[in-house]
Amino acid sequence: MLRLFFFLTIILVNVLGFSQDNFSITYVGNMGVYISNDQSSILIDGLHTKYGDDYLFPNKELVDRINSELKPNAILFTHHHGDHFSAQLSSDYLTYNKKNVLFGPSQVTKKINGFEGRKYTITTKNYSKQTTNLGKITITGLKINHAGKRHITVENVGYIITIGDKKVLHVGDTNWLEEIKLFDQLKLIDESIDIAFLPYWMLLQNDAPLLIKKYITQKQIIATHISPRIKKQELLELKERYPKIHFLTILEQQIQL
């Protein structure tokens, strides 16, 4: 009897462990990612329309699938630029999925009319972390400056999401911004990030591998915001330089972790 008890306990532990590890990422264009496990899901920067030839975007079939099949518990947006966010598609999503919610900076949430109590605004006055518990997901938003001087007024936020046994970071359109010591202020290394989504240009700096380890994580990096018109040789060279990094380039590309 005791032997049977231990046998059943081992099976239960293995089953539970497998369930927790069933973690997947689906690419939905530009910096858009759908992140899910067996119990919860989120979509970051995943509802946007055609913005230009340098930006992949979810087609109608994929948007319909997001609305009716994937149904993320929350849709998150880093900023209001058209290659990351569509007010119409976001409103449609909230209409179809009446229990789900939206996160974004004020430049995003103010463009969504109605849906009171279902919009969470991340403030960008300073670098303070703002945390919301959403069922089995924990979402923390914080200011992370947008790259480029011409975008200084853009409210860009990053997200730290705990889903299952994984902690995920999405930084939106930022860069290392060493002139303002951005990542010193963010203190992300204290967060024990498992997976970080970075725009690919953050990998171009010669000391990028050292900066990633110093400021973010020594675990998994996933590169996004890659133009469909990038030269094959340039992408190949990046992949050769970073053989352990995933590069998202194809709609509905999946990663299992």
PDB file of C-alpha atoms in Angstrom, residues 7-253:
ATOM      1  CA  PHE A   7       4.034   5.598  -7.014  1.00  0.00           C
ATOM      2  CA  LEU A   8       0.863   7.710  -7.336  1.00  0.00           C
ATOM      3  CA  THR A   9       2.615  10.692  -5.724  1.00  0.00           C
ATOM      4  CA  ILE A  10       5.429  10.539  -8.291  1.00  0.00           C
ATOM      5  CA  ILE A  11       2.888  10.427 -11.138  1.00  0.00           C
ATOM      6  CA  LEU A  12       1.014  13.430  -9.722  1.00  0.00           C
ATOM      7  CA  VAL A  13       4.204  15.471  -9.349  1.00  0.00           C
ATOM      8  CA  ASN A  14       5.217  14.675 -12.912  1.00  0.00           C
ATOM      9  CA  VAL A  15       1.793  15.601 -14.290  1.00  0.00           C
ATOM     10  CA  LEU A  16       1.712  18.889 -12.397  1.00  0.00           C
ATOM     11  CA  GLY A  17       5.232  19.691 -13.424  1.00  0.00           C
ATOM     12  CA  PHE A  18       4.408  19.065 -17.068  1.00  0.00           C
ATOM     13  CA  SER A  19       1.352  21.302 -16.826  1.00  0.00           C
ATOM     14  CA  GLN A  20       3.381  24.185 -15.415  1.00  0.00           C
ATOM     15  CA  ASP A  21       5.987  23.837 -18.125  1.00  0.00           C
ATOM     16  CA  ASN A  22       3.486  23.948 -20.998  1.00  0.00           C
ATOM     17  CA  PHE A  23       4.455  27.519 -21.842  1.00  0.00           C
ATOM     18  CA  SER A  24       4.309  28.883 -25.370  1.00  0.00           C
ATOM     19  CA  ILE A  25       4.885  32.102 -27.305  1.00  0.00           C
ATOM     20  CA  THR A  26       3.170  32.921 -30.595  1.00  0.00           C
ATOM     21  CA  TYR A  27       4.410  35.797 -32.758  1.00  0.00           C
ATOM     22  CA  VAL A  28       1.722  38.160 -34.065  1.00  0.00           C
ATOM     23  CA  GLY A  29       3.816  40.807 -35.845  1.00  0.00           C
ATOM     24  CA  ASN A  30       6.409  43.489 -35.093  1.00  0.00           C
ATOM     25  CA  MET A  31       6.759  43.318 -31.278  1.00  0.00           C
ATOM     26  CA  GLY A  32       3.465  41.504 -30.792  1.00  0.00           C
ATOM     27  CA  VAL A  33       3.524  38.279 -28.785  1.00  0.00           C
ATOM     28  CA  TYR A  34       0.819  35.999 -27.418  1.00  0.00           C
ATOM     29  CA  ILE A  35       2.050  34.265 -24.266  1.00  0.00           C
ATOM     30  CA  SER A  36       0.173  31.371 -22.711  1.00  0.00           C
ATOM     31  CA  ASN A  37       0.282  28.341 -20.486  1.00  0.00           C
ATOM     32  CA  ASP A  38      -2.495  25.857 -19.711  1.00  0.00           C
ATOM     33  CA  GLN A  39      -4.370  28.305 -17.496  1.00  0.00           C
ATOM     34  CA  SER A  40      -3.770  31.910 -18.569  1.00  0.00           C
ATOM     35  CA  SER A  41      -2.686  34.065 -21.480  1.00  0.00           C
ATOM     36  CA  ILE A  42      -1.776  37.624 -22.407  1.00  0.00           C
ATOM     37  CA  LEU A  43      -1.189  39.540 -25.617  1.00  0.00           C
ATOM     38  CA  ILE A  44       1.434  42.306 -25.772  1.00  0.00           C
ATOM     39  CA  ASP A  45       1.497  44.846 -28.643  1.00  0.00           C
ATOM     40  CA  GLY A  46      -0.508  42.369 -30.688  1.00  0.00           C
ATOM     41  CA  LEU A  47      -3.413  44.342 -32.143  1.00  0.00           C
ATOM     42  CA  HIS A  48      -2.265  46.760 -34.830  1.00  0.00           C
ATOM     43  CA  THR A  49      -2.798  47.341 -38.545  1.00  0.00           C
ATOM     44  CA  LYS A  50      -0.505  47.932 -41.503  1.00  0.00           C
ATOM     45  CA  TYR A  51       1.949  50.717 -40.666  1.00  0.00           C
ATOM     46  CA  GLY A  52       4.479  50.398 -43.454  1.00  0.00           C
ATOM     47  CA  ASP A  53       6.535  47.878 -45.378  1.00  0.00           C
ATOM     48  CA  ASP A  54       9.046  47.530 -42.538  1.00  0.00           C
ATOM     49  CA  TYR A  55       6.473  46.227 -40.054  1.00  0.00           C
ATOM     50  CA  LEU A  56       4.694  42.883 -39.871  1.00  0.00           C
ATOM     51  CA  PHE A  57       1.119  43.076 -38.590  1.00  0.00           C
ATOM     52  CA  PRO A  58      -1.607  40.544 -37.767  1.00  0.00           C
ATOM     53  CA  ASN A  59      -3.855  39.847 -40.752  1.00  0.00           C
ATOM     54  CA  LYS A  60      -7.644  39.621 -40.455  1.00  0.00           C
ATOM     55  CA  GLU A  61      -7.589  35.856 -39.962  1.00  0.00           C
ATOM     56  CA  LEU A  62      -5.129  36.171 -37.081  1.00  0.00           C
ATOM     57  CA  VAL A  63      -7.094  39.031 -35.486  1.00  0.00           C
ATOM     58  CA  ASP A  64     -10.265  36.922 -35.714  1.00  0.00           C
ATOM     59  CA  ARG A  65      -8.415  34.042 -34.078  1.00  0.00           C
ATOM     60  CA  ILE A  66      -7.221  36.317 -31.264  1.00  0.00           C
ATOM     61  CA  ASN A  67     -10.784  37.519 -30.660  1.00  0.00           C
ATOM     62  CA  SER A  68     -12.585  34.201 -30.831  1.00  0.00           C
ATOM     63  CA  GLU A  69     -10.075  31.444 -30.083  1.00  0.00           C
ATOM     64  CA  LEU A  70      -6.977  32.679 -28.252  1.00  0.00           C
ATOM     65  CA  LYS A  71      -8.898  35.175 -26.073  1.00  0.00           C
ATOM     66  CA  PRO A  72      -6.012  36.473 -23.927  1.00  0.00           C
ATOM     67  CA  ASN A  73      -7.040  37.459 -20.413  1.00  0.00           C
ATOM     68  CA  ALA A  74      -5.383  40.841 -20.927  1.00  0.00           C
ATOM     69  CA  ILE A  75      -4.155  42.870 -23.873  1.00  0.00           C
ATOM     70  CA  LEU A  76      -1.117  45.032 -23.060  1.00  0.00           C
ATOM     71  CA  PHE A  77       0.361  47.885 -25.055  1.00  0.00           C
ATOM     72  CA  THR A  78       3.735  49.529 -24.590  1.00  0.00           C
ATOM     73  CA  HIS A  79       2.852  52.748 -26.469  1.00  0.00           C
ATOM     74  CA  HIS A  80       0.455  54.294 -28.965  1.00  0.00           C
ATOM     75  CA  HIS A  81       2.436  54.012 -32.228  1.00  0.00           C
ATOM     76  CA  GLY A  82       0.546  52.315 -35.036  1.00  0.00           C
ATOM     77  CA  ASP A  83       2.970  49.404 -35.334  1.00  0.00           C
ATOM     78  CA  HIS A  84       2.102  48.442 -31.744  1.00  0.00           C
ATOM     79  CA  PHE A  85      -1.480  49.562 -31.102  1.00  0.00           C
ATOM     80  CA  SER A  86      -4.834  50.000 -32.820  1.00  0.00           C
ATOM     81  CA  ALA A  87      -7.624  51.664 -30.850  1.00  0.00           C
ATOM     82  CA  GLN A  88     -10.276  50.111 -33.112  1.00  0.00           C
ATOM     83  CA  LEU A  89      -8.962  46.560 -32.894  1.00  0.00           C
ATOM     84  CA  SER A  90      -8.523  46.908 -29.130  1.00  0.00           C
ATOM     85  CA  SER A  91     -12.075  48.184 -28.682  1.00  0.00           C
ATOM     86  CA  ASP A  92     -13.359  45.336 -30.828  1.00  0.00           C
ATOM     87  CA  TYR A  93     -11.471  42.852 -28.664  1.00  0.00           C
ATOM     88  CA  LEU A  94     -12.912  44.229 -25.428  1.00  0.00           C
ATOM     89  CA  THR A  95     -16.392  44.150 -26.981  1.00  0.00           C
ATOM     90  CA  TYR A  96     -16.071  40.485 -27.962  1.00  0.00           C
ATOM     91  CA  ASN A  97     -14.446  39.430 -24.675  1.00  0.00           C
ATOM     92  CA  LYS A  98     -16.422  41.138 -21.958  1.00  0.00           C
ATOM     93  CA  LYS A  99     -14.433  39.902 -18.946  1.00  0.00           C
ATOM     94  CA  ASN A 100     -10.984  40.752 -20.285  1.00  0.00           C
ATOM     95  CA  VAL A 101      -8.934  43.909 -19.736  1.00  0.00           C
ATOM     96  CA  LEU A 102      -6.451  46.313 -21.313  1.00  0.00           C
ATOM     97  CA  PHE A 103      -3.210  47.828 -19.993  1.00  0.00           C
ATOM     98  CA  GLY A 104      -1.285  50.772 -21.419  1.00  0.00           C
ATOM     99  CA  PRO A 105       0.066  54.256 -20.792  1.00  0.00           C
ATOM    100  CA  SER A 106      -2.385  57.160 -20.828  1.00  0.00           C
ATOM    101  CA  GLN A 107      -1.643  57.871 -24.517  1.00  0.00           C
ATOM    102  CA  VAL A 108      -3.165  54.428 -25.166  1.00  0.00           C
ATOM    103  CA  THR A 109      -5.998  54.183 -22.640  1.00  0.00           C
ATOM    104  CA  LYS A 110      -7.389  57.638 -23.442  1.00  0.00           C
ATOM    105  CA  LYS A 111      -7.999  56.458 -27.030  1.00  0.00           C
ATOM    106  CA  ILE A 112     -10.292  53.673 -25.820  1.00  0.00           C
ATOM    107  CA  ASN A 113     -13.803  54.988 -25.181  1.00  0.00           C
ATOM    108  CA  GLY A 114     -15.922  53.250 -22.580  1.00  0.00           C
ATOM    109  CA  PHE A 115     -15.031  49.930 -20.931  1.00  0.00           C
ATOM    110  CA  GLU A 116     -14.751  51.567 -17.522  1.00  0.00           C
ATOM    111  CA  GLY A 117     -13.168  49.331 -14.912  1.00  0.00           C
ATOM    112  CA  ARG A 118     -11.468  47.297 -17.627  1.00  0.00           C
ATOM    113  CA  LYS A 119      -8.656  49.729 -18.505  1.00  0.00           C
ATOM    114  CA  TYR A 120      -5.449  49.968 -16.452  1.00  0.00           C
ATOM    115  CA  THR A 121      -3.277  53.031 -17.036  1.00  0.00           C
ATOM    116  CA  ILE A 122       0.449  52.758 -16.348  1.00  0.00           C
ATOM    117  CA  THR A 123       1.779  56.156 -15.266  1.00  0.00           C
ATOM    118  CA  THR A 124       5.112  57.394 -16.624  1.00  0.00           C
ATOM    119  CA  LYS A 125       6.016  60.204 -14.217  1.00  0.00           C
ATOM    120  CA  ASN A 126       8.904  58.158 -12.824  1.00  0.00           C
ATOM    121  CA  TYR A 127      10.289  54.617 -12.943  1.00  0.00           C
ATOM    122  CA  SER A 128       8.106  53.203 -10.162  1.00  0.00           C
ATOM    123  CA  LYS A 129       6.721  49.707 -10.676  1.00  0.00           C
ATOM    124  CA  GLN A 130       2.931  49.365 -10.726  1.00  0.00           C
ATOM    125  CA  THR A 131       1.653  45.847 -10.064  1.00  0.00           C
ATOM    126  CA  THR A 132      -1.778  44.333 -10.689  1.00  0.00           C
ATOM    127  CA  ASN A 133      -2.828  40.791  -9.819  1.00  0.00           C
ATOM    128  CA  LEU A 134      -5.083  39.388 -12.505  1.00  0.00           C
ATOM    129  CA  GLY A 135      -6.168  35.928 -11.464  1.00  0.00           C
ATOM    130  CA  LYS A 136      -3.161  33.690 -11.961  1.00  0.00           C
ATOM    131  CA  ILE A 137      -1.193  36.416 -13.750  1.00  0.00           C
ATOM    132  CA  THR A 138       0.772  39.238 -12.154  1.00  0.00           C
ATOM    133  CA  ILE A 139       1.368  42.267 -14.374  1.00  0.00           C
ATOM    134  CA  THR A 140       3.848  44.991 -13.457  1.00  0.00           C
ATOM    135  CA  GLY A 141       4.147  48.069 -15.657  1.00  0.00           C
ATOM    136  CA  LEU A 142       6.803  50.763 -15.524  1.00  0.00           C
ATOM    137  CA  LYS A 143       8.152  53.608 -17.590  1.00  0.00           C
ATOM    138  CA  ILE A 144      10.926  52.622 -20.014  1.00  0.00           C
ATOM    139  CA  ASN A 145      11.868  55.546 -22.245  1.00  0.00           C
ATOM    140  CA  HIS A 146      11.209  55.286 -25.974  1.00  0.00           C
ATOM    141  CA  ALA A 147      14.334  55.217 -28.145  1.00  0.00           C
ATOM    142  CA  GLY A 148      15.196  58.274 -30.262  1.00  0.00           C
ATOM    143  CA  LYS A 149      15.157  61.975 -29.408  1.00  0.00           C
ATOM    144  CA  ARG A 150      12.240  62.665 -31.759  1.00  0.00           C
ATOM    145  CA  HIS A 151      10.082  60.347 -29.635  1.00  0.00           C
ATOM    146  CA  ILE A 152      10.889  61.948 -26.296  1.00  0.00           C
ATOM    147  CA  THR A 153       7.217  62.727 -25.613  1.00  0.00           C
ATOM    148  CA  VAL A 154       6.057  59.171 -26.309  1.00  0.00           C
ATOM    149  CA  GLU A 155       4.914  57.324 -23.210  1.00  0.00           C
ATOM    150  CA  ASN A 156       6.594  53.940 -23.564  1.00  0.00           C
ATOM    151  CA  VAL A 157       6.095  51.382 -20.823  1.00  0.00           C
ATOM    152  CA  GLY A 158       7.599  47.991 -20.195  1.00  0.00           C
ATOM    153  CA  TYR A 159       5.929  45.008 -18.584  1.00  0.00           C
ATOM    154  CA  ILE A 160       7.116  42.339 -16.191  1.00  0.00           C
ATOM    155  CA  ILE A 161       4.617  39.497 -16.252  1.00  0.00           C
ATOM    156  CA  THR A 162       4.541  36.432 -14.059  1.00  0.00           C
ATOM    157  CA  ILE A 163       2.563  33.654 -15.712  1.00  0.00           C
ATOM    158  CA  GLY A 164       2.859  30.181 -14.259  1.00  0.00           C
ATOM    159  CA  ASP A 165       6.462  29.603 -13.254  1.00  0.00           C
ATOM    160  CA  LYS A 166       7.881  32.074 -15.800  1.00  0.00           C
ATOM    161  CA  LYS A 167       8.698  35.759 -15.418  1.00  0.00           C
ATOM    162  CA  VAL A 168       8.620  37.649 -18.710  1.00  0.00           C
ATOM    163  CA  LEU A 169       9.905  41.113 -19.652  1.00  0.00           C
ATOM    164  CA  HIS A 170       8.732  43.186 -22.637  1.00  0.00           C
ATOM    165  CA  VAL A 171      10.419  46.582 -23.077  1.00  0.00           C
ATOM    166  CA  GLY A 172       8.652  48.072 -26.099  1.00  0.00           C
ATOM    167  CA  ASP A 173      10.611  50.486 -28.309  1.00  0.00           C
ATOM    168  CA  THR A 174      13.552  51.307 -26.090  1.00  0.00           C
ATOM    169  CA  ASN A 175      17.335  51.187 -26.360  1.00  0.00           C
ATOM    170  CA  TRP A 176      20.170  51.057 -23.858  1.00  0.00           C
ATOM    171  CA  LEU A 177      20.043  54.866 -23.411  1.00  0.00           C
ATOM    172  CA  GLU A 178      23.248  54.881 -21.414  1.00  0.00           C
ATOM    173  CA  GLU A 179      23.315  58.694 -21.508  1.00  0.00           C
ATOM    174  CA  ILE A 180      20.514  58.718 -18.917  1.00  0.00           C
ATOM    175  CA  LYS A 181      21.639  55.460 -17.258  1.00  0.00           C
ATOM    176  CA  LEU A 182      18.210  54.025 -18.020  1.00  0.00           C
ATOM    177  CA  PHE A 183      18.815  50.438 -17.000  1.00  0.00           C
ATOM    178  CA  ASP A 184      20.593  51.476 -13.817  1.00  0.00           C
ATOM    179  CA  GLN A 185      17.351  53.200 -12.846  1.00  0.00           C
ATOM    180  CA  LEU A 186      15.109  50.310 -13.868  1.00  0.00           C
ATOM    181  CA  LYS A 187      16.914  47.722 -11.716  1.00  0.00           C
ATOM    182  CA  LEU A 188      15.519  44.873 -13.795  1.00  0.00           C
ATOM    183  CA  ILE A 189      18.301  42.495 -12.833  1.00  0.00           C
ATOM    184  CA  ASP A 190      16.671  42.251  -9.396  1.00  0.00           C
ATOM    185  CA  GLU A 191      13.537  40.797 -10.989  1.00  0.00           C
ATOM    186  CA  SER A 192      15.048  37.409 -11.964  1.00  0.00           C
ATOM    187  CA  ILE A 193      13.673  37.618 -15.511  1.00  0.00           C
ATOM    188  CA  ASP A 194      13.324  34.268 -17.321  1.00  0.00           C
ATOM    189  CA  ILE A 195      12.450  35.585 -20.802  1.00  0.00           C
ATOM    190  CA  ALA A 196      13.073  39.061 -22.228  1.00  0.00           C
ATOM    191  CA  PHE A 197      11.606  40.434 -25.459  1.00  0.00           C
ATOM    192  CA  LEU A 198      13.920  43.081 -26.924  1.00  0.00           C
ATOM    193  CA  PRO A 199      13.834  45.063 -30.170  1.00  0.00           C
ATOM    194  CA  TYR A 200      16.607  43.600 -32.289  1.00  0.00           C
ATOM    195  CA  TRP A 201      18.532  46.872 -32.471  1.00  0.00           C
ATOM    196  CA  MET A 202      19.484  46.435 -28.815  1.00  0.00           C
ATOM    197  CA  LEU A 203      21.634  43.516 -30.004  1.00  0.00           C
ATOM    198  CA  LEU A 204      23.601  45.603 -32.516  1.00  0.00           C
ATOM    199  CA  GLN A 205      25.797  47.365 -29.972  1.00  0.00           C
ATOM    200  CA  ASN A 206      29.175  45.646 -29.631  1.00  0.00           C
ATOM    201  CA  ASP A 207      28.872  45.199 -25.887  1.00  0.00           C
ATOM    202  CA  ALA A 208      25.217  44.106 -26.008  1.00  0.00           C
ATOM    203  CA  PRO A 209      25.917  40.602 -24.593  1.00  0.00           C
ATOM    204  CA  LEU A 210      27.564  42.171 -21.544  1.00  0.00           C
ATOM    205  CA  LEU A 211      24.759  44.708 -21.124  1.00  0.00           C
ATOM    206  CA  ILE A 212      22.103  41.976 -21.301  1.00  0.00           C
ATOM    207  CA  LYS A 213      23.811  40.005 -18.534  1.00  0.00           C
ATOM    208  CA  LYS A 214      24.473  43.104 -16.444  1.00  0.00           C
ATOM    209  CA  TYR A 215      21.045  44.733 -16.663  1.00  0.00           C
ATOM    210  CA  ILE A 216      18.404  42.168 -17.625  1.00  0.00           C
ATOM    211  CA  THR A 217      18.987  38.429 -17.510  1.00  0.00           C
ATOM    212  CA  GLN A 218      21.329  35.580 -18.222  1.00  0.00           C
ATOM    213  CA  LYS A 219      18.471  33.372 -19.396  1.00  0.00           C
ATOM    214  CA  GLN A 220      16.369  33.583 -22.585  1.00  0.00           C
ATOM    215  CA  ILE A 221      16.311  36.547 -24.989  1.00  0.00           C
ATOM    216  CA  ILE A 222      13.821  36.829 -27.858  1.00  0.00           C
ATOM    217  CA  ALA A 223      14.448  39.454 -30.563  1.00  0.00           C
ATOM    218  CA  THR A 224      11.512  41.310 -32.129  1.00  0.00           C
ATOM    219  CA  HIS A 225      10.708  44.373 -34.277  1.00  0.00           C
ATOM    220  CA  ILE A 226      12.588  42.812 -37.202  1.00  0.00           C
ATOM    221  CA  SER A 227      11.675  44.257 -40.584  1.00  0.00           C
ATOM    222  CA  PRO A 228      10.408  41.756 -43.168  1.00  0.00           C
ATOM    223  CA  ARG A 229      12.745  43.599 -45.536  1.00  0.00           C
ATOM    224  CA  ILE A 230      15.872  42.962 -43.473  1.00  0.00           C
ATOM    225  CA  LYS A 231      18.699  41.646 -45.622  1.00  0.00           C
ATOM    226  CA  LYS A 232      19.097  37.900 -45.295  1.00  0.00           C
ATOM    227  CA  GLN A 233      22.826  38.273 -44.714  1.00  0.00           C
ATOM    228  CA  GLU A 234      22.271  40.772 -41.910  1.00  0.00           C
ATOM    229  CA  LEU A 235      19.801  38.454 -40.166  1.00  0.00           C
ATOM    230  CA  LEU A 236      22.108  35.470 -40.666  1.00  0.00           C
ATOM    231  CA  GLU A 237      25.012  37.352 -39.123  1.00  0.00           C
ATOM    232  CA  LEU A 238      22.895  38.277 -36.113  1.00  0.00           C
ATOM    233  CA  LYS A 239      21.810  34.662 -35.653  1.00  0.00           C
ATOM    234  CA  GLU A 240      25.409  33.511 -35.887  1.00  0.00           C
ATOM    235  CA  ARG A 241      26.482  36.104 -33.327  1.00  0.00           C
ATOM    236  CA  TYR A 242      23.649  35.126 -30.973  1.00  0.00           C
ATOM    237  CA  PRO A 243      23.042  31.398 -31.526  1.00  0.00           C
ATOM    238  CA  LYS A 244      21.003  31.045 -28.322  1.00  0.00           C
ATOM    239  CA  ILE A 245      18.608  33.903 -29.097  1.00  0.00           C
ATOM    240  CA  HIS A 246      15.248  33.360 -30.819  1.00  0.00           C
ATOM    241  CA  PHE A 247      14.490  35.773 -33.681  1.00  0.00           C
ATOM    242  CA  LEU A 248      10.789  36.337 -34.417  1.00  0.00           C
ATOM    243  CA  THR A 249      10.316  36.931 -38.151  1.00  0.00           C
ATOM    244  CA  ILE A 250       7.298  34.864 -39.301  1.00  0.00           C
ATOM    245  CA  LEU A 251       3.657  35.409 -38.319  1.00  0.00           C
ATOM    246  CA  GLU A 252       2.374  32.740 -35.929  1.00  0.00           C
ATOM    247  CA  GLN A 253       5.912  31.468 -35.370  1.00  0.00           C
TER     248      GLN A 253
END
